[in-house]
Short mmCIF file of C-alpha atoms in Angstrom, two decimals:
data_model
loop_
_atom_site.label_atom_id
_atom_site.label_comp_id
_atom_site.label_asym_id
_atom_site.label_seq_id
_atom_site.Cartn_x
_atom_site.Cartn_y
_atom_site.Cartn_z
CA MET A 1111 105.68 95.16 140.11
CA ASP A 1112 108.65 94.90 142.44
CA PRO A 1113 111.05 91.90 142.23
CA SER A 1114 109.77 90.41 145.48
CA SER A 1115 106.19 90.43 144.18
CA ASP A 1116 107.37 88.83 140.92
CA TYR A 1117 108.97 86.04 142.87
CA HIS A 1118 105.87 85.38 144.99
CA PHE A 1119 103.53 85.56 142.02
CA LEU A 1120 105.46 82.95 140.04
CA HIS A 1121 105.57 80.56 142.99
CA HIS A 1122 101.77 80.64 143.13
CA VAL A 1123 101.51 79.52 139.49
CA LEU A 1124 104.01 76.65 139.62
CA GLY A 1125 102.85 73.72 137.53
CA LYS A 1126 100.90 75.91 135.10
CA THR A 1127 101.68 76.72 131.47
CA VAL A 1128 103.42 80.04 130.93
CA GLN A 1129 104.81 81.94 127.97
CA ILE A 1130 108.21 83.59 128.39
CA THR A 1131 109.33 86.42 126.17
CA LEU A 1132 113.10 86.83 125.99
CA LYS A 1133 115.22 89.45 124.30
CA CYS A 1134 115.93 86.88 121.61
CA GLY A 1135 112.81 84.72 121.37
CA THR A 1136 109.58 83.38 122.88
CA PHE A 1137 109.09 80.06 124.65
CA GLN A 1138 106.20 78.18 126.20
CA GLY A 1139 106.28 75.49 128.88
CA ILE A 1140 105.19 74.29 132.32
CA LEU A 1141 106.65 76.35 135.16
CA GLN A 1142 108.71 74.01 137.37
CA HIS A 1143 110.84 76.22 139.59
CA VAL A 1144 111.89 79.81 140.29
CA ASP A 1145 115.08 80.39 142.27
CA SER A 1146 116.11 83.39 144.33
CA SER A 1147 118.04 84.94 141.41
CA GLN A 1148 114.85 84.97 139.27
CA CYS A 1149 115.99 82.13 137.02
CA ILE A 1150 112.99 80.23 135.69
CA PHE A 1151 112.88 76.49 134.91
CA LEU A 1152 110.35 75.19 132.38
CA ASN A 1153 109.45 71.63 131.44
CA ARG A 1154 107.92 70.51 128.10
CA VAL A 1155 109.37 73.60 126.48
CA LYS A 1156 108.33 74.73 123.00
CA ASN A 1157 110.07 77.39 120.92
CA LEU A 1158 107.12 79.41 119.63
CA GLU A 1159 109.14 81.04 116.85
CA SER A 1160 110.44 77.79 115.34
CA GLY A 1161 107.63 75.54 116.54
CA ARG A 1162 110.12 72.97 117.83
CA ASN A 1163 109.89 71.19 121.18
CA VAL A 1164 112.90 71.39 123.51
CA PRO A 1165 113.52 68.12 125.45
CA GLY A 1166 113.97 68.10 129.23
CA VAL A 1167 113.98 71.04 131.62
CA LYS A 1168 115.27 74.37 130.29
CA LYS A 1169 116.65 77.20 132.41
CA PHE A 1170 115.98 80.85 131.58
CA PHE A 1171 118.12 83.51 133.26
CA GLY A 1172 116.34 86.45 134.85
CA HIS A 1173 118.31 89.15 133.05
CA GLU A 1174 117.22 87.70 129.68
CA ILE A 1175 113.49 87.63 130.48
CA VAL A 1176 111.32 90.51 129.25
CA ASN A 1177 107.85 89.21 130.07
CA VAL A 1178 106.04 86.19 131.55
CA GLN A 1179 102.40 85.37 130.75
CA LEU A 1180 100.17 82.79 132.39
CA LEU A 1181 98.59 81.05 129.40
CA ASP A 1182 96.11 78.98 131.41
CA ASP A 1183 94.06 82.07 132.20
CA LEU A 1184 94.40 84.08 128.97
CA GLU A 1185 91.13 82.74 127.54
CA GLN A 1186 89.30 83.53 130.76
CA CYS A 1187 90.66 87.07 130.69
CA ALA A 1188 89.50 87.49 127.09
CA ALA A 1189 86.00 86.37 128.03
CA GLU A 1190 85.86 88.79 130.94
CA ARG A 1191 86.87 91.81 128.86
CA ASN A 1192 83.30 92.23 127.61
CA THR A 1193 81.82 92.29 131.13
CA THR A 1194 84.55 93.81 133.24
CA PRO A 1195 85.32 97.54 133.24
CA ALA A 1196 88.71 98.30 131.78
CA GLY A 1197 89.83 100.04 134.95
CA SER A 1198 89.28 96.94 137.10
CA ARG A 1199 91.08 94.45 134.86
CA GLU A 1200 94.34 92.99 136.07
CA PHE A 1201 96.57 91.76 133.29
CA LEU A 1202 97.79 88.24 134.10
CA SER A 1203 101.42 88.79 133.34
CA THR A 1204 104.40 90.03 135.26
CA LYS A 1205 107.44 91.79 133.96
CA LEU A 1206 110.66 90.65 135.55
CA SER A 1207 113.20 93.31 136.29
CA ALA A 1208 116.91 92.68 135.77
CA VAL A 1209 118.60 90.80 138.59
CA ASP A 1210 120.18 93.01 141.18
CA GLN A 1211 123.18 90.98 142.29
CA GLY A 1212 123.54 93.05 145.42
CA SER A 1213 119.95 92.47 146.54
CA PRO A 1214 118.88 88.88 145.87
CA LEU A 1215 115.22 88.10 146.24
CA LYS A 1216 114.15 86.69 149.58
CA GLN A 1217 111.80 83.77 149.82
CA SER A 1218 108.48 84.53 151.42
CA THR A 1219 107.99 83.13 154.90
CA HIS A 1220 104.34 82.32 154.19
CA ARG A 1221 105.28 79.99 151.37
CA ALA A 1222 105.31 77.00 153.73
CA LYS A 1223 101.75 77.82 154.82
CA VAL A 1224 100.24 77.54 151.34
CA ALA A 1225 98.31 74.29 151.19
CA SER A 1226 99.56 72.14 148.36
CA PRO A 1227 97.75 69.09 146.95
CA VAL A 1228 100.36 66.82 148.52
CA ARG A 1229 99.74 68.20 152.01
CA GLN A 1230 95.99 67.95 151.57
CA HIS A 1231 96.17 64.30 150.53
CA LEU A 1232 98.55 63.27 153.29
CA CYS A 1233 96.90 65.25 156.08
CA LEU A 1234 100.28 65.65 157.69
CA ASP A 1235 100.65 67.18 161.12
CA GLU A 1236 103.79 69.27 161.31
CA ASN A 1237 103.64 69.23 165.11
CA LYS A 1238 104.60 65.57 165.03
CA GLY A 1239 108.13 64.35 164.70
CA GLU A 1240 111.12 66.60 164.41
CA ASP A 1241 112.10 69.65 162.42
CA ILE A 1242 115.65 69.99 161.26
CA GLU A 1243 117.67 72.68 159.58
CA TYR A 1244 118.89 71.93 156.07
CA ILE A 1245 120.39 73.71 153.09
CA VAL A 1246 118.78 73.24 149.68
CA ILE A 1247 121.24 73.30 146.79
CA ASP A 1248 119.32 74.01 143.58
CA GLN A 1249 121.83 76.22 141.72
CA PHE A 1250 125.58 76.30 141.25
CA GLN A 1251 126.16 79.79 142.57
CA LYS A 1252 126.88 80.70 146.17
CA LYS A 1253 125.89 77.72 148.34
CA PHE A 1254 127.10 74.93 146.04
CA GLY A 1255 130.79 75.76 146.32
CA SER A 1256 130.74 76.13 150.10
CA ALA A 1257 128.83 72.84 150.41
CA MET A 1258 131.48 71.02 148.37
CA MET A 1259 134.26 72.52 150.50
CA HIS A 1260 132.53 71.49 153.71
CA ILE A 1261 131.82 67.89 152.65
CA LYS A 1262 135.35 67.32 151.31
CA LYS A 1263 136.74 68.11 154.77
CA GLN A 1264 134.72 65.31 156.40
CA SER A 1265 135.91 61.80 157.19
CA VAL A 1266 132.34 60.47 157.55
CA CYS A 1267 129.03 61.56 156.04
CA SER A 1268 125.64 59.95 155.50
CA ILE A 1269 123.87 59.76 152.15
CA ALA A 1270 120.31 59.10 151.03
CA ALA A 1271 118.50 59.58 147.74
CA GLU A 1272 114.98 59.88 146.38
CA GLY A 1273 113.48 59.52 142.94
CA VAL A 1274 111.37 57.15 140.87
CA ASN A 1275 112.41 53.50 140.55
CA LEU A 1276 115.86 54.36 141.83
CA CYS A 1277 118.18 52.18 139.72
CA ARG A 1278 119.69 52.22 136.23
CA TYR A 1279 116.20 52.47 134.71
CA GLY A 1280 114.79 55.09 137.07
CA LYS A 1281 115.19 58.81 137.72
CA LEU A 1282 117.11 60.48 140.52
CA ALA A 1283 115.46 63.60 141.96
CA TRP A 1284 117.27 64.32 145.25
CA LEU A 1285 120.61 63.40 146.79
CA GLN A 1286 120.93 64.17 150.50
CA ILE A 1287 124.26 64.40 152.32
CA ALA A 1288 124.55 64.95 156.08
CA THR A 1289 127.64 65.67 158.14
CA LYS A 1290 127.97 66.21 161.87
CA SER A 1291 126.92 69.84 161.54
CA GLN A 1292 125.17 70.32 158.18
CA VAL A 1293 122.51 68.72 156.01
CA PHE A 1294 122.58 69.40 152.27
CA LEU A 1295 119.70 68.59 149.92
CA PHE A 1296 120.95 68.52 146.32
CA ASP A 1297 118.17 69.01 143.77
CA ILE A 1298 119.42 66.67 141.04
CA PHE A 1299 116.26 67.25 138.98
CA LEU A 1300 117.13 70.93 138.55
CA LEU A 1301 120.92 70.77 138.67
CA GLY A 1302 121.22 67.87 136.23
CA ALA A 1303 124.22 65.61 135.63
CA ARG A 1304 126.53 68.61 135.83
CA VAL A 1305 126.25 68.53 139.62
CA PHE A 1306 128.35 65.35 139.71
CA LYS A 1307 131.05 66.67 137.40
CA ASN A 1308 131.28 69.83 139.51
CA GLY A 1309 132.25 68.01 142.69
CA LEU A 1310 129.78 65.38 143.86
CA GLN A 1311 131.41 62.56 141.89
CA MET A 1312 134.73 63.22 143.58
CA ILE A 1313 133.06 62.95 146.98
CA LEU A 1314 131.11 59.79 146.17
CA GLU A 1315 134.24 58.04 144.86
CA ASP A 1316 136.60 59.37 147.56
CA GLN A 1317 138.18 56.46 149.45
CA ASN A 1318 138.98 58.77 152.37
CA ILE A 1319 135.37 59.74 153.06
CA LEU A 1320 133.20 57.03 154.62
CA LYS A 1321 129.66 57.13 153.27
CA VAL A 1322 126.91 55.77 155.56
CA ILE A 1323 123.93 54.49 153.55
CA HIS A 1324 120.97 52.23 154.28
CA ASP A 1325 120.74 49.69 151.44
CA CYS A 1326 123.26 51.10 148.98
CA ARG A 1327 122.37 48.70 146.15
CA TRP A 1328 119.85 50.92 144.37
CA LEU A 1329 121.81 54.14 144.54
CA SER A 1330 125.02 52.37 143.53
CA ASP A 1331 123.33 50.92 140.43
CA CYS A 1332 121.80 54.28 139.49
CA LEU A 1333 125.03 56.25 139.89
CA SER A 1334 127.09 53.67 138.02
CA HIS A 1335 124.91 53.21 134.95
CA GLN A 1336 123.48 56.72 134.59
CA TYR A 1337 126.36 58.92 135.71
CA GLY A 1338 129.46 56.70 135.52
CA ILE A 1339 130.11 57.00 139.27
CA VAL A 1340 131.62 54.13 141.26
CA LEU A 1341 130.34 54.59 144.81
CA SER A 1342 133.06 53.49 147.25
CA ASN A 1343 134.00 53.30 150.94
CA VAL A 1344 130.45 52.65 152.14
CA PHE A 1345 129.15 51.57 155.55
CA ASP A 1346 125.77 50.01 154.84
CA THR A 1347 123.55 49.95 157.93
CA GLN A 1348 121.32 47.25 156.45
CA VAL A 1349 124.32 44.94 156.00
CA ALA A 1350 125.62 45.81 159.47
CA ASP A 1351 122.25 44.87 160.97
CA VAL A 1352 122.42 41.39 159.41
CA LEU A 1353 126.01 40.94 160.61
CA GLN A 1354 125.07 41.98 164.14
CA PHE A 1355 122.13 39.57 164.15
CA SER A 1356 124.38 36.76 162.96
CA MET A 1357 126.85 37.44 165.76
CA GLU A 1358 124.08 37.63 168.35
CA THR A 1359 122.62 34.29 167.29
CA GLY A 1360 125.89 32.42 166.93
CA GLY A 1361 126.03 32.44 163.15
CA TYR A 1362 122.38 32.25 162.10
CA LEU A 1363 121.04 34.59 159.43
CA PRO A 1364 117.66 36.37 159.55
CA HIS A 1365 115.06 35.38 156.99
CA ARG A 1366 114.80 38.97 155.76
CA ILE A 1367 116.56 42.32 155.89
CA SER A 1368 115.46 45.26 158.04
CA SER A 1369 114.01 48.57 156.91
CA LEU A 1370 115.44 51.88 158.06
CA GLN A 1371 112.48 52.33 160.38
CA GLU A 1372 113.15 48.98 162.06
CA CYS A 1373 116.83 49.79 162.54
CA LEU A 1374 116.04 53.17 164.08
CA ILE A 1375 113.68 51.53 166.56
CA ARG A 1376 115.90 48.54 167.28
CA TYR A 1377 119.21 50.32 167.83
CA LEU A 1378 118.41 53.97 168.56
CA GLY A 1379 115.22 53.21 170.50
CA LEU A 1380 113.39 56.08 168.79
CA PRO A 1381 109.73 56.67 169.71
CA TYR A 1382 106.99 56.78 167.12
CA LYS A 1383 106.95 60.55 166.73
CA CYS A 1384 110.62 60.53 165.72
CA ILE A 1385 110.17 57.97 162.97
CA SER A 1386 106.73 59.04 161.74
CA PHE A 1387 108.43 60.92 158.91
CA LEU A 1388 109.05 57.57 157.21
CA GLU A 1389 105.31 56.89 157.16
CA TYR A 1390 104.74 60.37 155.72
CA ARG A 1391 107.20 59.48 152.99
CA GLN A 1392 105.40 56.24 152.20
CA GLN A 1393 102.02 57.98 152.04
CA ALA A 1394 103.39 60.61 149.67
CA VAL A 1395 104.91 58.05 147.30
CA VAL A 1396 101.72 55.97 147.24
CA LYS A 1397 99.63 59.04 146.37
CA ASN A 1398 102.07 60.26 143.75
CA PRO A 1399 105.04 58.09 142.70
CA GLU A 1400 106.70 61.17 141.19
CA VAL A 1401 106.18 63.35 144.24
CA TRP A 1402 109.93 64.00 144.55
CA PHE A 1403 109.83 65.85 141.23
CA VAL A 1404 107.23 68.34 142.46
CA ARG A 1405 108.58 71.89 142.68
CA PRO A 1406 108.45 73.49 145.10
CA LEU A 1407 108.53 70.39 147.28
CA PRO A 1408 106.30 70.84 150.36
CA PRO A 1409 108.30 71.72 153.51
CA VAL A 1410 107.14 68.58 155.31
CA LEU A 1411 108.68 66.42 152.58
CA MET A 1412 111.85 68.51 152.58
CA ASN A 1413 112.03 67.67 156.27
CA VAL A 1414 111.68 63.98 155.40
CA LEU A 1415 114.64 64.22 153.03
CA ALA A 1416 116.78 65.67 155.80
CA LEU A 1417 115.68 63.30 158.57
CA GLU A 1418 116.20 60.08 156.62
CA THR A 1419 119.83 61.15 156.25
CA VAL A 1420 120.84 62.54 159.66
CA TYR A 1421 119.77 59.47 161.64
CA LEU A 1422 122.23 57.30 159.72
CA LEU A 1423 125.25 58.78 161.51
CA PRO A 1424 124.24 57.79 165.09
CA LEU A 1425 122.87 54.50 163.74
CA ARG A 1426 126.32 53.62 162.42
CA LEU A 1427 127.92 54.28 165.82
CA LEU A 1428 125.41 52.05 167.63
CA LEU A 1429 125.89 49.25 165.11
CA LEU A 1430 129.66 49.50 165.43
CA ASP A 1431 129.36 49.20 169.21
CA GLU A 1432 127.28 46.05 168.81
CA ILE A 1433 129.53 44.48 166.20
CA MET A 1434 132.72 45.28 168.10
CA SER A 1435 131.48 44.21 171.54
CA ASP A 1436 132.92 40.67 171.28
CA LEU A 1437 136.26 41.99 170.09
CA THR A 1438 136.42 44.47 172.96
CA THR A 1439 135.71 41.77 175.53
CA LEU A 1440 138.23 39.34 174.03
CA VAL A 1441 140.92 42.01 174.04
CA ASP A 1442 140.16 42.77 177.69
CA GLY A 1443 140.63 39.08 178.44
CA TYR A 1444 143.91 39.16 176.55
CA LEU A 1445 145.11 42.11 178.61
CA ASN A 1446 144.44 40.25 181.86
CA ALA A 1447 145.66 36.84 180.65
CA PHE A 1448 149.10 37.19 182.26
CA ARG A 1449 149.04 40.22 184.51
CA GLN A 1450 146.24 39.00 186.79
CA GLY A 1451 147.47 35.40 186.94
CA SER A 1452 150.31 33.67 188.72
CA ALA A 1453 153.83 34.42 187.58
CA ASP A 1454 154.97 30.79 188.01
CA PRO A 1455 153.94 29.41 184.61
CA LEU A 1456 155.29 32.40 182.68
CA GLY A 1457 158.85 31.11 182.70
CA SER A 1458 157.85 27.87 180.96
CA ILE A 1459 155.78 29.49 178.20
CA GLU A 1460 157.53 30.00 174.92
CA ILE A 1461 157.06 33.53 173.65
CA SER A 1462 157.05 32.28 170.06
CA SER A 1463 154.22 29.79 170.67
CA MET A 1464 151.43 30.28 168.11
CA GLU A 1465 148.94 27.91 169.75
CA LEU A 1466 145.47 29.43 170.10
CA PRO A 1467 145.23 30.80 173.66
CA GLU A 1468 142.54 29.66 176.04
CA GLU A 1469 141.14 33.21 176.17
CA LEU A 1470 140.29 33.06 172.45
CA ARG A 1471 138.97 29.50 172.45
CA GLN A 1472 136.05 30.70 174.56
CA LEU A 1473 134.54 32.32 171.47
CA ALA A 1474 133.49 28.91 170.13
CA ASP A 1475 131.67 28.15 173.38
CA VAL A 1476 129.93 31.51 173.27
CA TYR A 1477 128.70 30.91 169.73
CA ASN A 1478 127.40 27.45 170.65
CA ILE A 1479 125.38 28.88 173.53
CA ARG A 1480 124.06 31.67 171.34
CA ARG A 1481 122.93 29.20 168.70
CA LYS A 1482 121.05 27.11 171.28
CA THR A 1483 119.40 30.22 172.67
CA ALA A 1484 118.51 31.51 169.20
CA VAL A 1485 116.71 28.29 168.27
CA GLN A 1486 114.57 28.69 171.38
CA LYS A 1487 113.84 32.37 170.71
CA PHE A 1488 113.12 32.24 166.98
CA GLN A 1489 111.37 29.94 164.57
CA LEU A 1490 113.38 28.41 161.74
CA SER A 1491 112.33 28.88 158.14
CA GLU A 1492 112.46 26.07 155.58
CA GLU A 1493 115.76 27.49 154.34
CA GLY A 1494 117.30 27.39 157.80
CA PHE A 1495 117.03 31.13 158.51
CA LEU A 1496 115.67 32.57 161.74
CA ILE A 1497 112.26 34.20 161.32
CA ARG A 1498 112.69 37.70 162.63
CA LYS A 1499 109.56 39.53 163.67
CA GLN A 1500 108.90 42.98 162.30
CA VAL A 1501 109.70 45.71 164.79
CA GLU A 1502 106.87 48.14 165.38
CA PRO A 1503 106.82 51.55 167.07
CA ILE A 1504 105.93 51.60 170.74
CA ARG A 1505 102.59 53.28 170.07
CA ARG A 1506 101.41 50.27 168.08
CA LYS A 1507 102.25 47.78 170.82
CA MET A 1508 99.85 49.08 173.47
CA ALA A 1509 97.44 46.21 172.81
CA ALA A 1510 100.25 43.71 173.25
CA LYS A 1511 101.08 45.23 176.62
CA GLU A 1512 97.58 44.48 177.85
CA ALA A 1513 97.68 40.92 176.53
CA TYR A 1514 101.10 40.14 178.03
CA PRO A 1515 101.72 42.48 180.98
CA LYS A 1516 104.97 40.75 181.90
CA THR A 1517 107.04 38.14 180.14
CA PHE A 1518 110.54 36.84 180.53
CA CYS A 1519 112.84 36.58 177.58
CA PRO A 1520 116.52 35.95 177.01
CA ARG A 1521 118.28 39.09 175.92
CA SER A 1522 121.66 38.08 174.56
CA VAL A 1523 124.65 35.94 175.33
CA HIS A 1524 127.67 38.11 176.07
CA LEU A 1525 131.25 37.37 176.83
CA TRP A 1526 131.67 38.11 180.52
CA LEU A 1527 134.86 38.65 182.47
CA PRO A 1528 134.77 37.90 186.22
CA GLY A 1529 135.43 41.08 188.15
CA SER A 1530 134.92 43.28 185.10
CA GLN A 1531 132.81 46.42 185.06
CA GLY A 1532 129.12 46.14 184.37
CA SER A 1533 129.56 48.24 181.29
CA TYR A 1534 130.60 45.19 179.31
CA GLU A 1535 127.02 43.99 179.48
CA LYS A 1536 125.06 46.50 177.47
CA GLU A 1537 121.39 47.10 178.00
CA GLU A 1538 119.45 46.06 174.93
CA ILE A 1539 115.97 47.41 175.47
CA TYR A 1540 114.96 46.66 171.90
CA HIS A 1541 115.52 42.90 171.75
CA HIS A 1542 112.18 42.07 173.30
CA ASP A 1543 110.53 42.92 169.99
CA ASN A 1544 111.77 39.63 168.57
CA GLN A 1545 110.69 37.44 171.46
CA GLU A 1546 107.77 35.08 171.90
CA PRO A 1547 105.92 35.20 175.26
CA THR A 1548 107.37 32.54 177.54
CA ILE A 1549 105.08 30.39 179.69
CA GLY A 1550 106.22 29.38 183.17
CA SER A 1551 108.60 32.25 183.51
CA GLY A 1552 108.94 31.74 187.25
CA GLU A 1553 111.08 28.65 186.65
CA ILE A 1554 113.61 30.43 184.45
CA GLU A 1555 117.06 30.81 185.96
CA SER A 1556 120.22 32.54 184.86
CA LYS A 1557 122.76 30.13 183.46
CA MET A 1558 126.49 30.54 183.36
CA GLU A 1559 129.09 28.29 181.85
CA THR A 1560 132.60 29.02 183.03
CA LYS A 1561 135.75 27.85 181.36
CA GLY A 1562 139.16 29.31 182.03
CA GLY A 1563 139.18 33.01 182.81
CA ILE A 1564 136.15 33.94 180.71
CA SER A 1565 132.51 33.09 181.32
CA CYS A 1566 129.65 32.82 178.87
CA LYS A 1567 126.70 34.42 180.58
CA LEU A 1568 123.12 34.07 179.42
CA THR A 1569 121.03 36.74 181.10
CA LEU A 1570 117.33 36.18 181.54
CA GLU A 1571 115.48 39.08 183.00
CA GLU A 1572 112.00 40.44 183.31
CA THR A 1573 110.87 42.47 180.34
CA LYS A 1574 107.72 44.47 179.94
CA MET A 1575 106.14 44.16 176.53
#
């Protein structure tokens, strides 16, 4: 049997019990993974010569393997020997040839087409959503070193993780890292803790690399208590969402945090097909809580691992724009404070005066207006938080469109500079998800309170649900 056939055969028997004969012993275990260099990973390993069980996952190098037998079918083969002609029998074992370093085995292209139990349960449609290129790192040779070199050169990257009960008591299976040009999926289950000592720990603790994560609490706890890693320099998109909401409402806090799906809809305006991968993920975890430890992982779930990481980078930029919008407008007012005014009072102003300028005092007025508007837009919880409605994909709101064809709702209160470009008022197409239908919309007018050189503008405009 040629090496390529060996590789394909073993991938068809993943999850079954096999017996491996080495040059120096015989082992039995459940086949977990076979990489391109013919290394075999077994779980629940037993040394047949000593009778002892080997804890964890054990790796067997291809050049040490003499023979592999599929134990699950040996009894069936023995029963068929009496009824099947000897010439038609096919022995259920494959002999692995030594690894040819110059000609590594290639993965079969039809592997993704083999229906796995996970795909059958989820009934996933690969035509939905997006496909993305990614690099799977499941061994330390070749790709691992180049991945480390690439990530260390970045100033910003996004990180996600999957496993079971991801915290100090759980198990980490995958760690995904995305940069502007690459997506790396690190198979922690196969690589083990050594992957952190070989470079990942340095990246995760590097103060010069900003890590974008959605809800970093769980991963931080897991890395700290299980691997001794102190995750640092993190931009958490869940925290940024709460901060942006607080600024938009004049200091109020939402009654709950937002999921990644809600943030992608709210800030990136993604349609349902682009975020459906998160529902696929949820279905998979409900069917099998340990689905992330399945090897090989179905391609559709590999795609989920990549997508839940890459969207974090543009999400961070949008959140930064929202959070920094007030600062940008105040600075613009500062720039025009003297140069667009009369020169007469300048001679009487002391340069060393530290009194709060009129241009900055407007911020208090803006926050007061935002608070009044927020109380009208949202309901207050018993704890004094604003009850924020769950954001749903556009596809699920078709019924609401029929019920409320047109409503009017306040978008946001922005700092507004007379004579400034329209770009200072950003379109926020997603804010209508939090609004209640307003009765008597024909009587609503735009209100503007002007004080000094800056105006606080409350824009009310027609919005289609």
